[in-house]
XYZ file of C-alpha atoms in Angstrom:
701
model
C 210.732 -141.709 299.706
C 207.976 -142.679 302.357
C 209.677 -143.987 305.748
C 209.086 -147.721 306.745
C 206.944 -146.395 309.503
C 204.788 -144.343 307.184
C 204.356 -147.474 304.617
C 203.326 -149.519 307.705
C 200.657 -147.030 308.499
C 199.634 -146.729 305.030
C 199.027 -150.531 304.544
C 197.275 -150.419 307.944
C 195.051 -147.545 306.485
C 194.229 -149.630 303.710
C 192.201 -152.055 305.407
C 189.841 -149.327 307.044
C 189.588 -147.239 303.917
C 187.890 -150.406 302.191
C 185.183 -149.621 304.754
C 184.702 -146.108 303.628
C 183.957 -147.125 300.046
C 180.815 -149.037 301.098
C 177.710 -147.378 299.977
C 176.049 -144.755 302.248
C 172.625 -145.996 301.490
C 171.138 -149.704 300.919
C 170.791 -151.693 297.759
C 174.031 -150.489 296.038
C 176.272 -153.661 296.113
C 174.580 -156.563 294.266
C 176.390 -159.434 296.355
C 175.249 -158.172 299.765
C 171.483 -158.006 300.920
C 171.196 -154.360 302.689
C 169.014 -153.887 305.601
C 168.181 -150.483 307.060
C 167.638 -150.031 310.803
C 163.905 -149.708 311.399
C 162.673 -150.910 308.103
C 163.368 -154.740 307.716
C 164.868 -157.645 309.638
C 168.173 -158.965 309.501
C 168.107 -162.354 308.144
C 170.850 -163.387 305.901
C 174.504 -164.411 306.547
C 175.850 -161.596 304.055
C 173.509 -158.931 305.261
C 174.672 -155.251 305.557
C 172.831 -153.583 308.458
C 172.673 -149.870 307.770
C 171.806 -147.322 310.358
C 168.694 -145.189 309.722
C 169.455 -141.665 308.204
C 167.542 -140.294 311.166
C 170.153 -142.160 313.596
C 172.997 -141.265 311.555
C 172.093 -137.633 311.381
C 172.366 -137.237 315.190
C 175.058 -139.501 315.758
C 178.649 -138.286 317.141
C 180.077 -140.155 314.216
C 177.618 -139.793 311.344
C 179.574 -141.345 308.460
C 182.508 -143.853 307.276
C 184.121 -140.615 306.053
C 183.914 -138.875 309.564
C 185.531 -141.953 311.159
C 188.120 -142.405 308.462
C 189.209 -138.712 309.106
C 189.377 -138.995 312.750
C 191.059 -142.495 312.537
C 193.779 -141.249 310.256
C 194.760 -138.477 312.793
C 194.675 -140.769 315.598
C 197.301 -143.099 313.682
C 199.328 -140.360 311.874
C 199.720 -138.180 314.949
C 198.535 -140.021 318.028
C 200.162 -137.470 320.363
C 197.931 -134.615 319.158
C 194.923 -136.713 318.778
C 195.133 -137.823 322.314
C 196.342 -134.595 324.003
C 193.226 -132.748 322.445
C 190.831 -135.134 324.121
C 192.905 -135.164 327.329
C 192.851 -131.300 327.439
C 188.980 -131.810 328.078
C 189.557 -133.425 331.520
C 191.102 -131.916 334.853
C 194.617 -131.909 335.135
C 196.329 -130.379 338.379
C 199.502 -130.232 336.289
C 199.519 -130.954 332.758
C 201.975 -133.689 331.177
C 205.149 -132.908 329.140
C 203.867 -131.855 325.988
C 207.035 -132.704 324.312
C 206.438 -136.515 325.095
C 202.898 -137.384 325.262
C 203.844 -141.016 325.079
C 206.537 -143.305 324.956
C 206.858 -146.993 324.134
C 208.811 -150.083 323.381
C 206.880 -153.244 322.483
C 209.996 -155.024 320.966
C 211.429 -157.399 323.431
C 214.816 -157.446 321.193
C 215.289 -153.676 321.989
C 214.920 -153.886 325.812
C 212.402 -153.819 328.364
C 208.692 -153.455 327.348
C 207.702 -150.229 328.346
C 204.457 -148.128 327.739
C 203.856 -144.492 329.231
C 201.191 -141.974 328.564
C 200.632 -138.612 329.972
C 203.564 -138.964 332.150
C 204.240 -136.155 334.537
C 200.673 -135.114 334.335
C 198.822 -134.800 337.680
C 195.241 -135.866 338.154
C 192.684 -137.940 339.717
C 190.406 -140.193 338.702
C 187.583 -139.928 341.246
C 187.806 -136.066 340.849
C 187.035 -136.357 336.959
C 184.182 -138.818 337.611
C 182.572 -136.763 340.574
C 183.640 -133.310 341.417
C 184.252 -132.405 337.784
C 180.713 -133.481 336.822
C 179.152 -131.580 339.922
C 180.916 -128.466 339.344
C 179.525 -128.621 335.690
C 176.089 -128.529 336.808
C 175.410 -132.261 337.195
C 175.190 -132.513 340.792
C 171.492 -133.127 340.995
C 171.597 -135.614 338.165
C 171.142 -139.444 339.013
C 174.547 -140.937 338.887
C 173.247 -144.407 339.864
C 170.041 -146.221 339.895
C 170.160 -149.705 341.928
C 167.817 -152.671 341.216
C 167.909 -155.088 344.038
C 167.507 -158.856 343.566
C 163.845 -158.714 344.419
C 161.658 -156.593 342.180
C 160.514 -153.248 343.930
C 163.554 -153.127 345.957
C 165.582 -150.197 344.436
C 167.715 -147.186 345.290
C 169.505 -144.185 343.550
C 172.194 -141.731 344.171
C 172.545 -138.295 342.537
C 176.382 -137.108 341.536
C 176.583 -134.994 344.860
C 175.091 -137.924 347.095
C 177.407 -140.174 345.572
C 180.429 -137.925 346.230
C 179.397 -137.666 349.876
C 179.342 -141.374 350.259
C 182.691 -141.808 348.289
C 184.173 -139.164 350.892
C 182.952 -140.915 353.990
C 184.382 -144.000 352.913
C 187.737 -142.473 351.812
C 187.820 -140.594 355.206
C 187.411 -144.031 356.836
C 190.174 -145.791 354.894
C 192.551 -142.767 355.677
C 191.655 -143.097 359.252
C 192.780 -146.779 359.234
C 196.109 -146.156 357.875
C 195.211 -146.862 354.065
C 197.257 -144.282 351.840
C 198.532 -143.904 348.548
C 200.095 -147.032 346.962
C 198.515 -149.363 349.418
C 196.032 -152.269 348.141
C 192.548 -153.001 349.213
C 190.857 -155.974 347.965
C 187.098 -155.657 347.326
C 184.775 -158.700 347.560
C 181.315 -157.305 346.851
C 178.316 -158.091 344.755
C 176.614 -155.422 342.717
C 175.308 -153.004 345.513
C 176.006 -149.360 345.313
C 178.841 -149.841 347.902
C 180.829 -151.578 345.142
C 181.505 -148.554 342.710
C 181.594 -146.087 345.716
C 184.532 -148.481 347.046
C 186.253 -148.240 343.768
C 185.920 -144.678 343.730
C 186.971 -144.225 347.354
C 190.186 -145.971 346.815
C 191.030 -143.777 343.606
C 190.370 -140.655 345.644
C 193.116 -141.307 348.316
C 195.455 -142.871 345.579
C 195.035 -146.492 346.987
C 194.989 -149.440 344.331
C 191.789 -151.492 344.270
C 191.398 -155.097 343.257
C 188.110 -156.079 342.783
C 187.574 -160.201 343.080
C 184.193 -161.204 341.717
C 181.915 -162.168 344.440
C 181.614 -165.764 342.866
C 185.144 -166.811 343.507
C 186.019 -169.472 345.976
C 187.841 -169.132 349.025
C 191.141 -170.785 347.545
C 190.858 -168.229 344.525
C 190.413 -165.232 346.771
C 193.152 -166.581 349.160
C 195.603 -166.594 345.930
C 194.907 -162.874 345.510
C 195.431 -162.101 349.004
C 198.922 -163.885 348.800
C 199.769 -162.194 345.709
C 199.038 -158.403 346.210
C 198.902 -158.430 350.197
C 196.274 -155.949 350.691
C 195.861 -153.690 353.776
C 191.884 -154.218 353.897
C 189.368 -156.438 352.460
C 186.008 -154.890 351.943
C 182.884 -157.222 351.660
C 179.432 -157.770 352.718
C 177.902 -160.550 354.612
C 175.823 -162.149 352.090
C 174.068 -161.653 348.831
C 170.797 -162.987 347.171
C 171.268 -164.401 343.639
C 167.828 -165.247 342.557
C 166.532 -167.657 345.346
C 169.963 -168.357 346.327
C 171.929 -167.135 349.452
C 175.429 -166.881 348.955
C 177.484 -166.222 352.276
C 180.214 -163.977 351.206
C 181.772 -163.391 354.689
C 182.301 -167.260 355.351
C 184.217 -167.258 351.875
C 186.358 -164.292 352.962
C 186.797 -165.942 356.608
C 188.171 -168.908 355.018
C 190.504 -167.222 352.655
C 191.844 -164.871 355.217
C 192.581 -167.937 357.431
C 194.285 -169.779 354.781
C 196.569 -166.559 353.882
C 197.418 -165.872 357.723
C 198.579 -169.593 357.866
C 200.860 -168.939 354.955
C 202.337 -165.709 356.426
C 200.005 -163.109 355.126
C 197.745 -161.510 357.641
C 194.887 -158.923 356.988
C 193.810 -156.908 360.037
C 190.927 -154.975 358.827
C 187.739 -156.478 357.230
C 185.009 -153.851 356.679
C 181.617 -155.676 356.319
C 178.460 -154.167 354.695
C 175.113 -155.513 356.225
C 173.307 -156.666 353.265
C 169.988 -157.217 355.340
C 168.006 -158.521 352.518
C 170.285 -161.554 352.300
C 171.374 -162.010 355.842
C 171.337 -160.086 359.278
C 173.945 -159.037 361.731
C 173.266 -161.942 363.968
C 173.508 -164.568 361.657
C 176.795 -163.314 360.625
C 180.097 -165.007 361.617
C 182.386 -162.401 363.086
C 186.065 -162.015 364.318
C 186.359 -159.358 366.856
C 189.455 -156.975 366.473
C 189.518 -157.517 362.443
C 185.769 -157.237 361.288
C 184.037 -153.766 361.357
C 180.330 -153.373 360.184
C 180.233 -150.701 357.517
C 177.000 -149.235 358.737
C 178.243 -148.723 362.286
C 181.264 -146.455 361.201
C 181.413 -145.267 357.562
C 178.388 -142.780 358.040
C 179.764 -141.120 360.762
C 182.743 -139.681 358.737
C 182.699 -136.234 357.017
C 181.148 -135.934 353.408
C 184.181 -134.178 352.281
C 187.521 -135.575 351.648
C 190.622 -134.137 350.129
C 191.831 -135.524 346.656
C 195.114 -137.439 346.642
C 196.551 -136.060 343.319
C 198.553 -138.666 341.501
C 200.641 -138.967 338.192
C 199.225 -140.305 335.095
C 201.542 -143.114 335.377
C 200.637 -144.056 339.128
C 198.860 -147.429 339.398
C 194.880 -147.297 339.857
C 193.934 -150.709 340.068
C 195.002 -154.518 339.778
C 192.582 -157.028 338.318
C 193.300 -160.713 338.292
C 192.854 -162.806 335.043
C 193.222 -166.162 334.166
C 196.456 -167.549 332.597
C 197.569 -170.589 330.752
C 200.203 -171.624 333.748
C 197.409 -171.647 336.340
C 198.358 -168.726 338.580
C 196.346 -165.755 338.059
C 197.681 -162.721 336.454
C 197.788 -159.380 338.290
C 196.948 -156.875 335.377
C 197.904 -153.389 336.367
C 196.322 -150.447 334.894
C 197.443 -146.896 335.613
C 195.467 -143.715 335.910
C 195.988 -141.014 333.208
C 195.786 -143.184 329.993
C 193.008 -145.385 331.134
C 190.807 -142.487 332.038
C 191.153 -140.894 328.639
C 190.721 -144.055 326.842
C 187.656 -145.575 328.716
C 185.861 -142.146 328.535
C 186.616 -141.774 324.764
C 185.576 -145.392 324.023
C 182.444 -145.136 325.985
C 181.456 -142.034 324.404
C 181.866 -142.880 320.796
C 181.117 -146.842 320.851
C 177.744 -145.988 322.403
C 177.068 -142.996 320.665
C 176.460 -141.186 324.295
C 173.906 -138.327 324.736
C 173.503 -136.530 327.998
C 169.917 -137.778 328.181
C 170.974 -141.507 327.866
C 170.252 -144.082 330.775
C 172.786 -146.733 330.432
C 172.580 -150.132 331.867
C 175.739 -152.669 331.469
C 174.771 -156.064 332.981
C 178.432 -157.051 333.690
C 179.858 -157.460 337.298
C 182.140 -154.919 338.493
C 184.571 -158.066 339.156
C 185.482 -158.074 335.499
C 187.028 -155.594 333.597
C 183.893 -154.563 332.041
C 182.396 -153.405 335.260
C 185.501 -151.396 335.739
C 185.568 -149.679 332.195
C 181.832 -149.822 331.273
C 180.034 -149.789 334.878
C 181.929 -147.616 336.924
C 184.669 -145.219 335.331
C 183.775 -144.756 331.536
C 180.082 -143.876 332.051
C 180.733 -141.699 335.147
C 183.598 -139.634 333.297
C 180.967 -138.814 330.801
C 178.283 -137.774 333.260
C 175.856 -140.765 332.585
C 173.164 -142.218 334.532
C 174.027 -145.869 335.213
C 171.819 -148.719 336.317
C 173.322 -151.569 338.670
C 171.465 -154.714 339.021
C 172.031 -156.988 342.060
C 170.282 -160.090 340.641
C 170.444 -162.612 337.931
C 168.785 -162.157 334.601
C 166.277 -164.575 334.662
C 164.972 -163.974 338.211
C 162.036 -164.151 338.994
C 161.668 -165.191 335.279
C 163.188 -164.387 331.654
C 161.621 -161.070 331.353
C 163.418 -159.392 334.138
C 165.852 -157.458 331.989
C 163.139 -155.922 329.794
C 161.072 -155.021 332.914
C 164.328 -152.886 334.167
C 164.767 -151.607 330.759
C 161.083 -150.237 330.910
C 161.282 -149.167 334.464
C 164.352 -147.218 334.284
C 163.691 -145.743 330.483
C 167.104 -147.559 329.616
C 168.461 -146.253 326.228
C 171.719 -148.133 325.959
C 171.982 -152.033 326.767
C 175.247 -153.675 326.943
C 175.494 -157.405 328.037
C 177.217 -160.463 327.001
C 176.387 -163.169 324.105
C 175.871 -165.823 326.651
C 173.001 -163.910 328.220
C 171.474 -163.117 324.739
C 171.852 -166.971 323.821
C 170.025 -167.747 327.089
C 167.254 -165.313 326.805
C 166.870 -166.412 323.088
C 166.416 -169.849 324.414
C 163.632 -168.851 326.811
C 161.533 -167.673 323.982
C 160.507 -164.233 322.393
C 157.356 -163.571 324.518
C 159.156 -162.768 327.381
C 160.668 -159.842 325.311
C 157.884 -158.709 323.461
C 155.478 -158.374 326.553
C 157.565 -155.304 327.600
C 157.778 -151.920 325.208
C 161.630 -151.477 325.221
C 160.808 -148.521 323.042
C 163.309 -146.289 325.194
C 166.224 -148.548 323.706
C 168.454 -147.013 321.082
C 171.774 -148.719 320.942
C 172.648 -152.300 322.177
C 176.073 -153.473 322.834
C 177.727 -157.091 323.195
C 180.778 -157.929 325.341
C 183.019 -160.973 326.216
C 183.342 -163.055 323.411
C 182.550 -163.038 319.601
C 178.625 -163.231 319.184
C 177.438 -165.832 316.737
C 175.435 -164.258 313.814
C 172.146 -165.934 314.541
C 172.393 -164.457 318.405
C 173.121 -161.269 316.867
C 170.069 -161.116 314.414
C 167.762 -162.078 317.441
C 169.314 -159.389 319.563
C 168.740 -156.870 316.669
C 165.611 -158.167 315.466
C 163.610 -159.152 318.612
C 165.017 -157.141 321.508
C 165.898 -154.061 319.447
C 163.029 -154.183 317.330
C 165.256 -154.056 314.114
C 165.968 -150.243 314.887
C 168.963 -150.325 317.297
C 172.508 -150.727 316.232
C 174.587 -153.239 318.087
C 178.075 -152.304 319.082
C 179.845 -155.777 319.055
C 182.929 -154.839 320.969
C 186.379 -156.778 320.922
C 188.584 -155.956 323.812
C 190.450 -157.583 326.926
C 191.204 -157.188 330.614
C 194.665 -156.112 329.371
C 193.485 -153.556 326.754
C 191.416 -151.554 329.275
C 188.900 -150.479 326.769
C 187.414 -151.267 323.196
C 189.929 -151.961 320.437
C 187.551 -153.015 317.640
C 183.930 -151.866 317.620
C 181.284 -150.626 315.548
C 180.614 -146.908 315.847
C 176.706 -146.483 315.944
C 175.550 -144.469 312.926
C 178.859 -144.500 311.354
C 178.736 -147.553 308.885
C 176.889 -150.457 307.973
C 177.232 -153.757 310.361
C 177.582 -157.286 309.449
C 176.051 -159.729 312.348
C 178.829 -161.235 314.236
C 181.617 -158.933 312.965
C 183.307 -156.466 315.513
C 183.844 -154.266 312.318
C 186.829 -151.730 312.379
C 189.323 -150.339 315.006
C 188.797 -147.641 317.323
C 190.698 -144.701 317.206
C 194.587 -145.069 317.754
C 194.335 -148.795 317.565
C 196.455 -150.462 314.998
C 195.278 -154.275 314.780
C 197.331 -156.328 312.691
C 196.788 -160.011 311.487
C 200.058 -162.061 311.397
C 201.179 -165.577 310.378
C 202.874 -167.975 312.457
C 206.184 -166.303 311.652
C 205.109 -162.733 312.682
C 204.423 -161.708 309.105
C 201.996 -158.996 308.693
C 198.987 -160.513 306.195
C 197.216 -157.770 304.048
C 193.670 -157.898 302.714
C 191.313 -160.741 303.064
C 193.023 -163.330 305.470
C 193.040 -165.132 308.695
C 195.833 -165.220 311.411
C 197.081 -163.995 314.815
C 195.408 -160.820 316.092
C 198.129 -158.553 317.151
C 198.257 -154.871 317.955
C 201.141 -152.426 316.919
C 202.094 -149.304 318.604
C 200.514 -148.552 322.172
C 197.162 -146.987 323.134
C 196.637 -144.804 326.114
C 194.608 -147.696 327.747
C 196.906 -150.567 327.520
C 198.066 -152.164 330.648
C 201.534 -151.458 331.980
C 202.727 -154.813 333.571
C 201.632 -157.873 335.563
C 201.840 -157.119 339.175
C 205.217 -158.306 340.598
C 206.169 -160.074 337.278
C 207.149 -157.997 334.419
C 209.020 -160.894 333.089
C 205.866 -162.856 332.516
C 204.197 -159.766 330.993
C 206.791 -159.636 328.362
C 206.694 -163.475 327.806
C 202.939 -163.891 327.521
C 202.237 -160.737 325.618
C 205.226 -159.550 323.697
C 207.724 -162.362 323.340
C 205.758 -164.315 320.448
C 205.908 -161.520 317.956
C 208.413 -159.181 319.004
C 207.044 -155.279 318.034
C 203.549 -156.193 318.806
C 201.037 -156.898 321.403
C 199.788 -160.399 320.989
C 196.144 -160.947 321.987
C 196.104 -164.494 322.268
C 193.043 -164.451 319.839
C 192.345 -165.422 316.170
C 191.074 -163.221 313.602
C 189.760 -163.070 310.194
C 189.269 -160.297 307.781
C 186.989 -160.147 304.944
C 187.285 -158.434 301.721
C 185.543 -155.300 303.021
C 188.091 -155.195 305.824
C 185.696 -156.200 308.447
C 187.119 -158.063 311.554
C 185.715 -161.429 312.632
C 187.290 -162.911 315.981
C 187.453 -166.726 315.828
C 188.198 -167.246 319.499
C 191.377 -168.104 321.798
C 194.604 -169.671 320.138
C 196.080 -170.250 323.564
C 195.081 -172.324 326.674
C 192.391 -170.182 327.886
C 188.821 -170.735 327.593
C 186.249 -168.342 327.343
C 183.018 -169.223 329.502
C 180.258 -166.734 329.450
C 182.846 -163.952 328.669
C 184.854 -165.209 331.554
C 188.674 -166.077 330.717
C 189.644 -169.353 332.399
C 193.040 -170.894 332.185
C 192.866 -174.649 331.289
C 195.819 -175.019 333.578
C 194.017 -173.654 336.540
C 191.157 -176.105 335.990
C 193.462 -179.061 335.416
C 195.240 -177.995 338.912
C 191.900 -178.170 340.865
C 191.101 -181.581 339.183
C 194.488 -183.154 340.108
C 194.104 -182.101 343.547
C 191.392 -184.718 344.125
C 193.155 -187.770 345.582
C 191.872 -190.225 342.888
C 192.755 -187.972 339.811
C 196.123 -188.852 338.429
C 195.880 -186.636 335.390
C 193.777 -183.985 333.551
C 193.593 -182.331 330.390
C 191.031 -179.481 329.703
C 189.778 -178.225 326.426
C 187.166 -175.665 325.561
C 184.046 -176.969 323.307
C 181.280 -175.011 321.798
C 178.450 -174.487 323.893
C 174.811 -173.395 322.892
C 174.522 -170.704 325.598
C 177.899 -170.014 327.197
C 179.863 -169.863 323.939
C 182.417 -172.133 325.097
C 182.094 -175.083 327.611
C 184.777 -176.747 329.689
C 185.458 -180.327 328.598
C 187.801 -182.226 330.988
C 189.572 -185.400 330.217
C 190.528 -187.127 333.579
C 192.880 -190.114 334.063
C 192.166 -191.810 337.526
C 194.776 -193.493 339.845
C 195.246 -197.362 339.290
C 192.613 -199.301 340.534
C 189.857 -196.453 341.026
C 186.608 -197.382 339.282
C 184.606 -194.792 336.974
C 181.420 -193.876 338.665
C 178.801 -191.011 338.574
C 179.695 -190.102 342.207
C 183.299 -189.505 341.427
C 182.301 -187.525 338.306
C 180.213 -185.057 340.486
C 183.017 -184.845 343.224
C 185.526 -183.749 340.772
C 183.179 -181.197 339.447
C 182.645 -180.017 343.033
C 186.451 -179.878 343.567
C 186.679 -177.146 340.806
C 183.627 -175.381 342.010
C 185.356 -175.035 345.526
C 188.538 -174.199 344.378
C 187.922 -171.820 341.755
C 183.907 -170.968 341.554
C 180.858 -172.377 339.968
C 181.615 -170.590 336.611
C 184.671 -172.828 336.100
C 182.750 -175.941 336.747
C 183.555 -178.467 334.142
C 180.457 -179.300 331.769
C 181.722 -182.641 331.163
C 184.120 -185.293 332.676
C 185.516 -187.748 330.055
C 187.092 -190.720 331.258
C 190.633 -191.292 330.034
C 192.826 -194.399 330.774
C 195.602 -192.284 329.495
C 195.997 -189.155 327.517
C 197.486 -188.662 323.752
C 200.849 -187.722 324.186
C 204.125 -187.041 321.938
C 207.305 -189.046 322.571
C 208.450 -185.885 324.567
C 205.576 -186.203 326.779
C 203.546 -183.233 325.400
C 199.685 -183.710 325.356
C 198.059 -183.034 322.042
C 195.346 -180.873 322.969
C 194.439 -180.727 319.259
C 193.324 -184.341 319.250
C 191.274 -183.749 322.214
C 189.574 -180.913 321.064
C 188.371 -182.990 318.091
C 187.311 -185.856 320.387
C 185.459 -183.399 322.558
C 183.653 -181.615 319.628
C 182.903 -185.280 318.039
C 185.019 -184.262 314.860
C 186.191 -187.601 314.946
C 186.843 -187.613 310.972
C 189.145 -184.632 311.538
C 191.794 -186.246 314.003
C 194.578 -185.734 311.497
C 197.954 -187.448 311.682
C 198.392 -189.253 315.101
C 201.255 -190.982 313.955
C 203.446 -188.772 316.238
C 201.925 -189.973 319.415
C 203.817 -192.241 321.437
C 200.821 -194.523 321.873
C 198.395 -194.028 318.967
C 196.165 -196.397 320.630
C 195.029 -194.182 323.255
C 192.973 -192.331 321.042
C 190.752 -195.252 319.986
C 190.293 -195.870 323.958
C 188.961 -192.380 324.204
C 186.540 -192.517 321.493
C 185.181 -195.834 322.913
C 184.520 -193.991 326.139
C 182.918 -190.880 324.702
C 179.480 -191.763 325.946
C 180.298 -193.589 328.886
């Protein structure tokens, strides 16, 4: 008789085995239109888009059967599957072969715990750089850098990159930064950003990259939480025609932190002379040091700090529903293996590829798929400092042609924005080098998918529409180019070792065609291990709702063929242009304005950003509505969080719809914000149902 574990595994495999029964060629399912890459356009809702025979023959995973064979092994024997892959990396000492991983995902059985390759000794920087150089890639370009202004560029080979990393690592060591210390990195997309990440990893220090678009208040919050020994920044950056004074933001954050008892005594500042010169930069003697004055003087060799697979690698703060940012902590060994493997297979990576991901390293995508994942594989990576529509909407395709980019990975927000600008900006460039496209950050709607496929990829490039999160470390559900047909807008099937399940409100797994809450059962190597300094919040947020599972916070549907369709957040987090923003965070900023008595924020569909921020605001008694006040409220959010979190709409609310216990009925607010007034449902449970009519009256005011 099969064990309950085997039964659960078999139930899960049914969902992916349904995919293997799909035809290997076009035209064999009467109810589905089949499209072969390079032969015709994807146009209908029910299209199946097949890879061409040419693409599949050279793909790493060339068929559904090959995928299923590897996937089954990864689920049925994860220890052997991941050990085999990990053996291709450099380990100073191998992990305990008898216990490749250990886990408890059930809060009712004790503390949540995940460990992979415990006892294995390695170093991520060594595997990214030294190992590649030793294998003959020393003279290969590691980084191409494209500046904000066309014609401003640079590059580093793997050997040159290692030298730069070692110089900075030696500077850090010389200034007392050591294993276990934290460095905050507040840099734009210049080569010094991945250099700094790798330098920290080389000496065993944690890095916490903060997106250089966050406000001083947001940076201050992160300084207070992780208490860094150093902040590394640059004086300013040009984004398009706009100068952003980063050093001023850092100064304000460090001043506020100092007043609250946390002092940072070292601020290493890179002079980004294209944006601002030294003379125009404010300076604090004794704390601030110019990068160019000191770092180049250090040796280009630096000993590696060997660390345990479960030693921390980095902290990355992400928005939570309570308003306080969560410090997601990733460790070394499992993250290394998972990001390297997902990059390799999800993009069908070849040694000749030129890879460009448009994400900033301030987000998890920039960690896993700009810096670490590609460099583990010896890839050539393009970094771009500027904005995608500067000086015009053709800049992305100019860069693609300039560097002969073969793999292009971006966000649906950018796709929709460029789609709105018109095809002519795309078609004026060749783009013939492209062979794989990718999408990240949020579900891509089918119309944007088709435009990306038909226009950008000339109907010949498969799209890796990836679903994953800051917390997962790497891809969880994603197409594998060449392996199986795609459906526009579907993330398709799980990556190796990942067991997604859809559950109902009571936590019961739902089989077959269904919709519900997306969870993951059993751990995977790239999973985050805790929230920094708050393991209780880690357990409550991700594991308490459905004991025995990791709860993603996302809704998901699975169709009759086993394809997964992400439906968005089900908690109080809004996904704006791929950035997760907690509603409580925005509400807290709004109510800090002296004229705001209360605020409730919801997400609404946005043509370009995926979701927009819609704020219902109740003013202090006696304060009149005005356009100036509306602008001031938006400005408060920009200043406290960042421009990307600014509300798209402020809706005046004499009061908010609440239950008798005082809970705000956000369901009703979402319907009003979306103008779905005929779908308000039962409002009889409200303490004052007339509030709804008042809000409707003020909809357009």
